[in-house]
Short mmCIF file of C-alpha atoms in Angstrom, two decimals:
data_model
loop_
_atom_site.label_atom_id
_atom_site.label_comp_id
_atom_site.label_asym_id
_atom_site.label_seq_id
_atom_site.Cartn_x
_atom_site.Cartn_y
_atom_site.Cartn_z
CA MET A 1470 -57.17 -18.63 -9.62
CA GLU A 1471 -58.48 -21.09 -6.74
CA GLN A 1472 -59.33 -23.95 -9.12
CA ARG A 1473 -55.68 -23.89 -10.68
CA LEU A 1474 -54.98 -23.97 -6.94
CA ASN A 1475 -57.42 -26.71 -6.29
CA ALA A 1476 -55.38 -28.22 -9.33
CA ALA A 1477 -52.02 -28.01 -8.25
CA ALA A 1478 -52.43 -29.26 -4.78
CA GLN A 1479 -54.72 -32.60 -6.11
CA ARG A 1480 -51.53 -33.48 -8.39
CA ALA A 1481 -48.65 -32.54 -5.66
CA THR A 1482 -51.40 -34.60 -3.45
CA THR A 1483 -51.60 -38.02 -6.60
CA ALA A 1484 -47.71 -37.41 -6.92
CA THR A 1485 -46.90 -37.78 -3.21
CA THR A 1486 -49.41 -40.91 -3.17
CA GLN A 1487 -47.57 -41.99 -6.17
CA ARG A 1488 -44.45 -41.71 -4.82
CA ASP A 1489 -45.32 -43.12 -1.32
CA THR A 1490 -46.80 -46.35 -2.95
CA THR A 1491 -42.92 -47.12 -5.01
CA MET A 1492 -41.56 -46.74 -2.17
CA TYR A 1493 -43.60 -49.41 0.04
CA LEU A 1494 -43.48 -51.43 -3.02
CA LYS A 1495 -39.34 -51.24 -3.58
CA LYS A 1496 -37.89 -55.06 -2.97
CA ARG A 1497 -36.67 -55.23 0.07
CA ALA A 1498 -34.09 -56.16 1.59
CA ARG A 1499 -34.78 -59.54 3.93
CA ILE A 1500 -32.32 -61.51 5.75
CA GLY A 1501 -33.90 -64.67 6.33
CA GLU A 1502 -35.13 -64.89 2.34
CA MET A 1503 -31.24 -64.22 1.62
CA MET A 1504 -30.11 -66.74 3.93
CA ILE A 1505 -32.56 -69.45 3.06
CA GLN A 1506 -31.84 -69.36 -1.15
CA GLY A 1507 -28.11 -68.96 0.18
CA VAL A 1508 -28.31 -72.19 2.51
CA LEU A 1509 -30.28 -73.88 -1.24
CA PHE A 1510 -27.38 -72.76 -3.23
CA LEU A 1511 -25.16 -74.59 -1.38
CA CYS A 1512 -26.84 -77.64 -1.26
CA GLY A 1513 -26.89 -76.86 -4.98
CA MET A 1514 -23.13 -76.65 -5.37
CA VAL A 1515 -22.41 -79.62 -2.77
CA SER A 1516 -23.88 -81.69 -5.36
CA ILE A 1517 -22.14 -80.11 -7.94
CA LEU A 1518 -18.44 -80.81 -6.75
CA THR A 1519 -19.27 -83.96 -5.33
CA THR A 1520 -19.33 -84.62 -8.72
CA ILE A 1521 -16.39 -82.81 -9.85
CA GLY A 1522 -14.58 -83.79 -7.42
CA ILE A 1523 -14.65 -87.14 -8.42
CA ILE A 1524 -14.28 -87.04 -11.93
CA VAL A 1525 -10.96 -84.89 -10.78
CA VAL A 1526 -9.99 -87.92 -8.80
CA LEU A 1527 -11.00 -90.41 -11.05
CA SER A 1528 -9.70 -88.83 -14.26
CA ASN A 1529 -5.79 -87.96 -12.10
CA GLU A 1530 -5.20 -92.07 -11.18
CA ALA A 1531 -6.39 -93.70 -14.08
CA SER A 1532 -4.01 -91.25 -15.58
CA LEU A 1533 -1.33 -92.72 -14.00
CA PHE A 1534 -2.91 -96.83 -15.35
CA PHE A 1535 -2.61 -94.82 -18.93
CA ALA A 1536 0.43 -93.64 -18.23
CA ASP A 1537 2.66 -96.77 -17.79
CA SER A 1538 4.52 -98.57 -20.46
CA ARG A 1539 2.64 -101.62 -19.77
CA VAL A 1540 -0.25 -100.46 -21.24
CA SER A 1541 -2.12 -99.57 -24.27
CA LEU A 1542 -4.92 -97.09 -24.79
CA VAL A 1543 -5.52 -100.37 -27.65
CA ASP A 1544 -4.84 -102.97 -25.93
CA PHE A 1545 -6.96 -101.91 -22.80
CA LEU A 1546 -10.19 -101.04 -24.80
CA THR A 1547 -9.95 -104.58 -27.59
CA GLU A 1548 -8.41 -107.26 -25.95
CA THR A 1549 -10.37 -110.62 -23.65
CA LEU A 1550 -7.89 -110.72 -21.48
CA TRP A 1551 -7.31 -109.26 -17.71
CA GLN A 1552 -4.96 -110.17 -15.92
CA PRO A 1553 -2.69 -107.15 -14.21
CA SER A 1554 -0.56 -109.33 -12.87
CA ILE A 1555 0.42 -110.51 -16.06
CA GLY A 1556 0.58 -107.27 -17.86
CA GLN A 1557 -2.80 -108.15 -19.72
CA PHE A 1558 -4.74 -105.04 -19.30
CA GLY A 1559 -8.07 -105.85 -21.62
CA ILE A 1560 -11.57 -104.62 -19.89
CA LEU A 1561 -13.49 -106.28 -22.80
CA PRO A 1562 -14.65 -109.92 -20.75
CA LEU A 1563 -15.53 -107.21 -17.54
CA VAL A 1564 -17.68 -104.66 -19.47
CA ASN A 1565 -19.23 -108.09 -21.39
CA ALA A 1566 -20.12 -109.66 -17.94
CA THR A 1567 -21.24 -106.10 -16.93
CA LEU A 1568 -23.48 -105.88 -20.09
CA LEU A 1569 -24.52 -108.98 -20.35
CA SER A 1570 -25.77 -109.17 -16.71
CA SER A 1571 -27.52 -105.49 -16.76
CA LEU A 1572 -29.13 -107.00 -20.34
CA ILE A 1573 -30.91 -110.30 -17.81
CA ALA A 1574 -31.96 -108.12 -15.25
CA MET A 1575 -34.01 -105.94 -17.65
CA LEU A 1576 -35.58 -108.29 -19.54
CA VAL A 1577 -36.69 -109.14 -16.29
CA ALA A 1578 -37.22 -105.96 -14.24
CA LEU A 1579 -38.88 -104.43 -17.70
CA PRO A 1580 -42.30 -106.63 -18.41
CA LEU A 1581 -42.46 -106.80 -14.70
CA GLY A 1582 -42.33 -103.13 -13.83
CA LEU A 1583 -44.42 -101.85 -16.50
CA SER A 1584 -47.41 -104.87 -15.83
CA ALA A 1585 -47.81 -103.60 -12.09
CA ALA A 1586 -47.58 -100.12 -13.36
CA ILE A 1587 -50.08 -100.68 -15.86
CA TYR A 1588 -51.80 -102.13 -13.15
CA LEU A 1589 -51.12 -99.81 -10.39
CA SER A 1590 -52.50 -96.73 -13.29
CA GLU A 1591 -55.33 -98.84 -14.37
CA TYR A 1592 -56.94 -101.43 -12.99
CA ALA A 1593 -56.11 -100.96 -9.07
CA SER A 1594 -58.69 -99.30 -6.77
CA PRO A 1595 -56.70 -96.05 -4.89
CA ARG A 1596 -57.12 -99.26 -1.32
CA MET A 1597 -55.43 -101.79 -3.53
CA ARG A 1598 -52.99 -98.89 -5.38
CA GLY A 1599 -52.56 -98.05 -1.25
CA ILE A 1600 -51.55 -101.32 -0.50
CA LEU A 1601 -49.99 -102.53 -3.13
CA LYS A 1602 -47.22 -100.04 -3.82
CA PRO A 1603 -45.81 -99.56 -0.65
CA LEU A 1604 -45.76 -103.31 -0.65
CA LEU A 1605 -44.20 -103.24 -4.21
CA GLU A 1606 -40.87 -100.71 -2.81
CA VAL A 1607 -40.55 -102.69 0.14
CA LEU A 1608 -38.26 -104.82 -2.47
CA ALA A 1609 -36.01 -101.60 -2.48
CA GLY A 1610 -35.19 -101.30 1.08
CA VAL A 1611 -33.41 -105.36 0.78
CA PRO A 1612 -30.05 -105.13 0.97
CA THR A 1613 -28.25 -105.76 -1.67
CA VAL A 1614 -26.13 -108.31 -0.10
CA VAL A 1615 -29.18 -110.96 1.00
CA TYR A 1616 -30.16 -110.42 -2.40
CA GLY A 1617 -26.99 -111.61 -3.74
CA PHE A 1618 -27.54 -114.56 -1.35
CA PHE A 1619 -30.53 -115.43 -2.82
CA ALA A 1620 -29.51 -115.76 -6.04
CA LEU A 1621 -26.63 -118.13 -4.55
CA THR A 1622 -28.65 -120.31 -2.97
CA PHE A 1623 -32.24 -119.91 -4.29
CA MET A 1624 -32.08 -118.66 -8.44
CA THR A 1625 -28.93 -121.16 -8.60
CA PRO A 1626 -31.09 -124.25 -7.55
CA ILE A 1627 -33.42 -123.21 -9.60
CA LEU A 1628 -31.19 -122.71 -12.69
CA GLN A 1629 -29.37 -126.02 -12.57
CA ARG A 1630 -32.51 -128.03 -11.70
CA ILE A 1631 -34.02 -126.77 -15.40
CA PHE A 1632 -30.63 -126.16 -16.88
CA GLY A 1633 -28.91 -129.26 -15.20
CA LYS A 1634 -25.82 -128.82 -12.78
CA GLY A 1635 -23.60 -129.96 -15.83
CA THR A 1636 -25.06 -126.61 -17.83
CA VAL A 1637 -25.04 -123.48 -14.91
CA ASP A 1638 -21.90 -123.29 -12.73
CA PHE A 1639 -22.61 -122.44 -9.22
CA GLN A 1640 -21.84 -118.78 -9.59
CA ASN A 1641 -23.00 -117.68 -12.82
CA VAL A 1642 -24.28 -114.29 -15.03
CA ALA A 1643 -28.14 -115.67 -15.19
CA SER A 1644 -28.89 -115.68 -11.51
CA ALA A 1645 -27.23 -112.72 -10.90
CA GLY A 1646 -28.83 -110.82 -13.80
CA ILE A 1647 -32.52 -112.19 -13.21
CA VAL A 1648 -32.23 -111.34 -9.24
CA MET A 1649 -30.69 -107.58 -9.95
CA GLY A 1650 -33.73 -107.56 -12.14
CA ILE A 1651 -35.80 -108.29 -8.84
CA MET A 1652 -34.12 -106.33 -7.57
CA ILE A 1653 -35.01 -102.81 -10.17
CA ILE A 1654 -38.61 -104.09 -10.42
CA PRO A 1655 -39.72 -101.40 -8.03
CA ILE A 1656 -37.62 -98.38 -9.95
CA ILE A 1657 -39.10 -99.52 -12.86
CA SER A 1658 -42.92 -99.74 -11.66
CA SER A 1659 -42.94 -96.29 -9.65
CA MET A 1660 -41.19 -93.96 -12.39
CA SER A 1661 -44.03 -95.81 -14.51
CA GLU A 1662 -46.67 -95.36 -12.32
CA ASP A 1663 -46.14 -91.64 -11.79
CA ALA A 1664 -45.77 -91.11 -15.50
CA LEU A 1665 -48.83 -92.94 -16.33
CA SER A 1666 -51.42 -91.26 -14.07
CA ALA A 1667 -49.65 -88.52 -15.52
CA VAL A 1668 -51.69 -88.37 -18.09
CA PRO A 1669 -54.87 -86.79 -18.23
CA ARG A 1670 -58.00 -88.16 -17.61
CA ALA A 1671 -59.88 -86.14 -20.47
CA LEU A 1672 -57.39 -88.95 -22.99
CA ARG A 1673 -58.48 -91.70 -20.85
CA GLU A 1674 -62.51 -90.47 -21.39
CA ALA A 1675 -62.65 -89.43 -25.24
CA ALA A 1676 -61.32 -93.08 -25.96
CA TYR A 1677 -64.10 -94.70 -23.41
CA GLY A 1678 -66.30 -92.47 -25.14
CA LEU A 1679 -65.24 -94.25 -28.89
CA GLY A 1680 -65.80 -97.56 -27.18
CA ALA A 1681 -62.19 -98.84 -26.51
CA THR A 1682 -61.90 -101.70 -23.32
CA ARG A 1683 -59.59 -100.42 -20.73
CA LEU A 1684 -57.01 -102.53 -21.92
CA GLU A 1685 -57.41 -100.98 -25.58
CA VAL A 1686 -57.15 -97.67 -23.46
CA ALA A 1687 -53.65 -98.91 -21.60
CA THR A 1688 -51.87 -100.11 -24.11
CA ARG A 1689 -52.64 -97.64 -26.86
CA ILE A 1690 -53.51 -94.34 -25.23
CA VAL A 1691 -51.34 -94.03 -21.70
CA VAL A 1692 -48.17 -95.33 -22.44
CA PRO A 1693 -47.94 -93.80 -25.37
CA ALA A 1694 -48.44 -91.15 -23.88
CA ALA A 1695 -46.19 -91.47 -21.00
CA LEU A 1696 -43.43 -93.28 -22.98
CA SER A 1697 -40.79 -90.71 -22.21
CA GLY A 1698 -41.48 -91.41 -18.15
CA ILE A 1699 -41.31 -95.03 -18.86
CA VAL A 1700 -38.40 -94.80 -21.15
CA ALA A 1701 -36.69 -92.58 -18.18
CA ALA A 1702 -37.44 -95.39 -15.32
CA PHE A 1703 -35.56 -97.80 -18.44
CA ILE A 1704 -32.62 -95.36 -18.28
CA VAL A 1705 -32.10 -94.86 -14.73
CA GLY A 1706 -32.67 -99.08 -13.62
CA VAL A 1707 -30.05 -99.94 -16.64
CA SER A 1708 -27.85 -97.71 -14.95
CA ARG A 1709 -28.65 -99.15 -11.88
CA ALA A 1710 -28.30 -102.48 -12.83
CA ILE A 1711 -24.46 -101.47 -14.22
CA GLY A 1712 -23.61 -100.46 -10.41
CA GLU A 1713 -24.44 -102.36 -9.04
CA THR A 1714 -22.02 -104.50 -7.06
CA MET A 1715 -23.37 -106.45 -3.87
CA ILE A 1716 -25.19 -108.76 -6.13
CA VAL A 1717 -22.89 -109.44 -8.55
CA ALA A 1718 -19.64 -110.00 -6.32
CA ILE A 1719 -21.00 -113.08 -4.05
CA ALA A 1720 -23.58 -114.82 -7.62
CA ALA A 1721 -21.97 -113.43 -11.12
CA GLY A 1722 -17.98 -114.65 -10.00
CA GLY A 1723 -14.37 -113.65 -9.43
CA ARG A 1724 -12.81 -114.32 -12.69
CA PRO A 1725 -12.88 -112.16 -15.33
CA PHE A 1726 -13.68 -114.57 -18.50
CA PHE A 1727 -15.45 -113.87 -21.59
CA THR A 1728 -17.98 -115.70 -22.83
CA PHE A 1729 -21.05 -114.87 -23.81
CA ASN A 1730 -22.52 -118.06 -21.98
CA PRO A 1731 -24.72 -116.40 -19.44
CA PHE A 1732 -24.85 -119.79 -16.75
CA LYS A 1733 -20.94 -119.53 -16.83
CA ALA A 1734 -19.54 -117.31 -13.99
CA ALA A 1735 -17.79 -114.15 -14.91
CA GLU A 1736 -16.56 -111.42 -13.68
CA THR A 1737 -17.95 -108.00 -13.98
CA MET A 1738 -16.06 -104.25 -13.71
CA THR A 1739 -18.20 -103.66 -10.10
CA GLY A 1740 -17.52 -107.10 -8.34
CA HIS A 1741 -13.88 -106.66 -10.00
CA ILE A 1742 -13.50 -103.45 -8.54
CA ALA A 1743 -14.70 -105.12 -4.81
CA ARG A 1744 -12.89 -107.70 -5.18
CA ILE A 1745 -9.06 -105.97 -5.61
CA SER A 1746 -10.03 -102.85 -3.21
CA GLY A 1747 -10.03 -105.88 -0.28
CA GLY A 1748 -7.49 -107.23 -1.42
CA ASP A 1749 -3.63 -106.68 0.04
CA ILE A 1750 -2.83 -104.55 -3.24
CA SER A 1751 0.30 -101.95 -2.69
CA TYR A 1752 -0.52 -97.70 -3.21
CA GLY A 1753 0.49 -96.58 -6.58
CA SER A 1754 0.90 -100.02 -8.26
CA ILE A 1755 -0.40 -101.13 -11.33
CA ASP A 1756 -3.10 -103.04 -10.28
CA TYR A 1757 -4.20 -100.03 -7.94
CA THR A 1758 -3.88 -97.90 -10.45
CA SER A 1759 -6.72 -99.89 -13.00
CA VAL A 1760 -9.33 -99.71 -10.21
CA TYR A 1761 -9.70 -95.97 -11.02
CA ALA A 1762 -9.60 -96.99 -14.87
CA ILE A 1763 -12.12 -99.34 -14.60
CA GLY A 1764 -14.56 -97.19 -12.44
CA LEU A 1765 -13.73 -94.46 -14.89
CA THR A 1766 -14.92 -96.57 -17.36
CA LEU A 1767 -17.74 -97.45 -15.68
CA PHE A 1768 -19.04 -93.70 -14.95
CA VAL A 1769 -18.51 -92.73 -18.64
CA MET A 1770 -21.29 -95.63 -19.31
CA THR A 1771 -23.54 -94.75 -16.71
CA LEU A 1772 -23.12 -90.93 -17.74
CA GLY A 1773 -23.80 -91.83 -21.17
CA LEU A 1774 -26.65 -93.66 -20.22
CA ASN A 1775 -27.84 -90.41 -18.04
CA ILE A 1776 -27.15 -88.09 -20.63
CA LEU A 1777 -28.87 -91.01 -23.39
CA SER A 1778 -31.64 -90.88 -21.03
CA GLN A 1779 -32.17 -86.41 -20.64
CA ARG A 1780 -31.86 -86.67 -24.95
CA ILE A 1781 -35.01 -89.42 -24.87
CA VAL A 1782 -37.47 -87.77 -22.30
CA ARG A 1783 -36.72 -84.24 -24.49
CA ARG A 1784 -37.50 -85.80 -27.73
CA PHE A 1785 -40.56 -87.81 -26.36
CA ARG A 1786 -42.45 -85.21 -23.79
CA GLU A 1787 -45.15 -84.31 -24.30
CA VAL A 1788 -47.13 -81.68 -22.85
CA TYR A 1789 -50.39 -81.19 -21.76
CA GLU A 1790 -52.95 -78.35 -20.51
#
């Protein structure tokens, strides 16, 4: 009988202990944590709502442009003459100059930026990396208007000296594209260097153990392993080049010519928006709404590049344990 009473008392004590433990471990409301979570959520929502607001404003104003009887969507996408004053709304000259200057910029930025990233990641000592990387990133802090005048007063004379003044216009797409490439180098090198440094050390050591040289390890092991990060850096650089305004507004030209000659003046989409927005255009006019149509086209192009970047990163991403 006594043993039964002791067992019952022990079970009751165990149940009480478990109940107390459960109550102690039960999730309790923490006001401070909830406030922090709410603030962080609002911060995230601000960026999302801002993006939605941009889309709504662009779409509304652009719809007024396309609703005008003088505008045809087919002509807008296929015609090669952009002169709203005479009712010509072919956006191809602006798109062509934008893509041409961006292509030249990436031809400059990708090899130089990737080479710098490989050096910083595979060859430079920690001390040298600590000196060179901040110096390289200083380029990203230079105002773009300075780059624009640099292209106009330094790069254009060099091109004219090489190819002749009769060949290279004072304002031309080539000088703007080259200087844009110089501006983008820090983006490419910094993002690529981060991707290269994230490759596990074991891969390098295994390659060195098989007798590979440092160059072979860098180009055949590390770069392929970091390809997703390098591609992402490239896409970000392209988006930056397409969206650049001041350099092309100053150095590329102010007339929307349709030409594939990089030494001729041509106006990009952002340059045209900057020029028209600074003029005396009346609210609601076809010139005014055309700016939003160009902006919407630019937004779609950069959005497509970002989506493509995400797909490529997911496709080639390699996960190491």
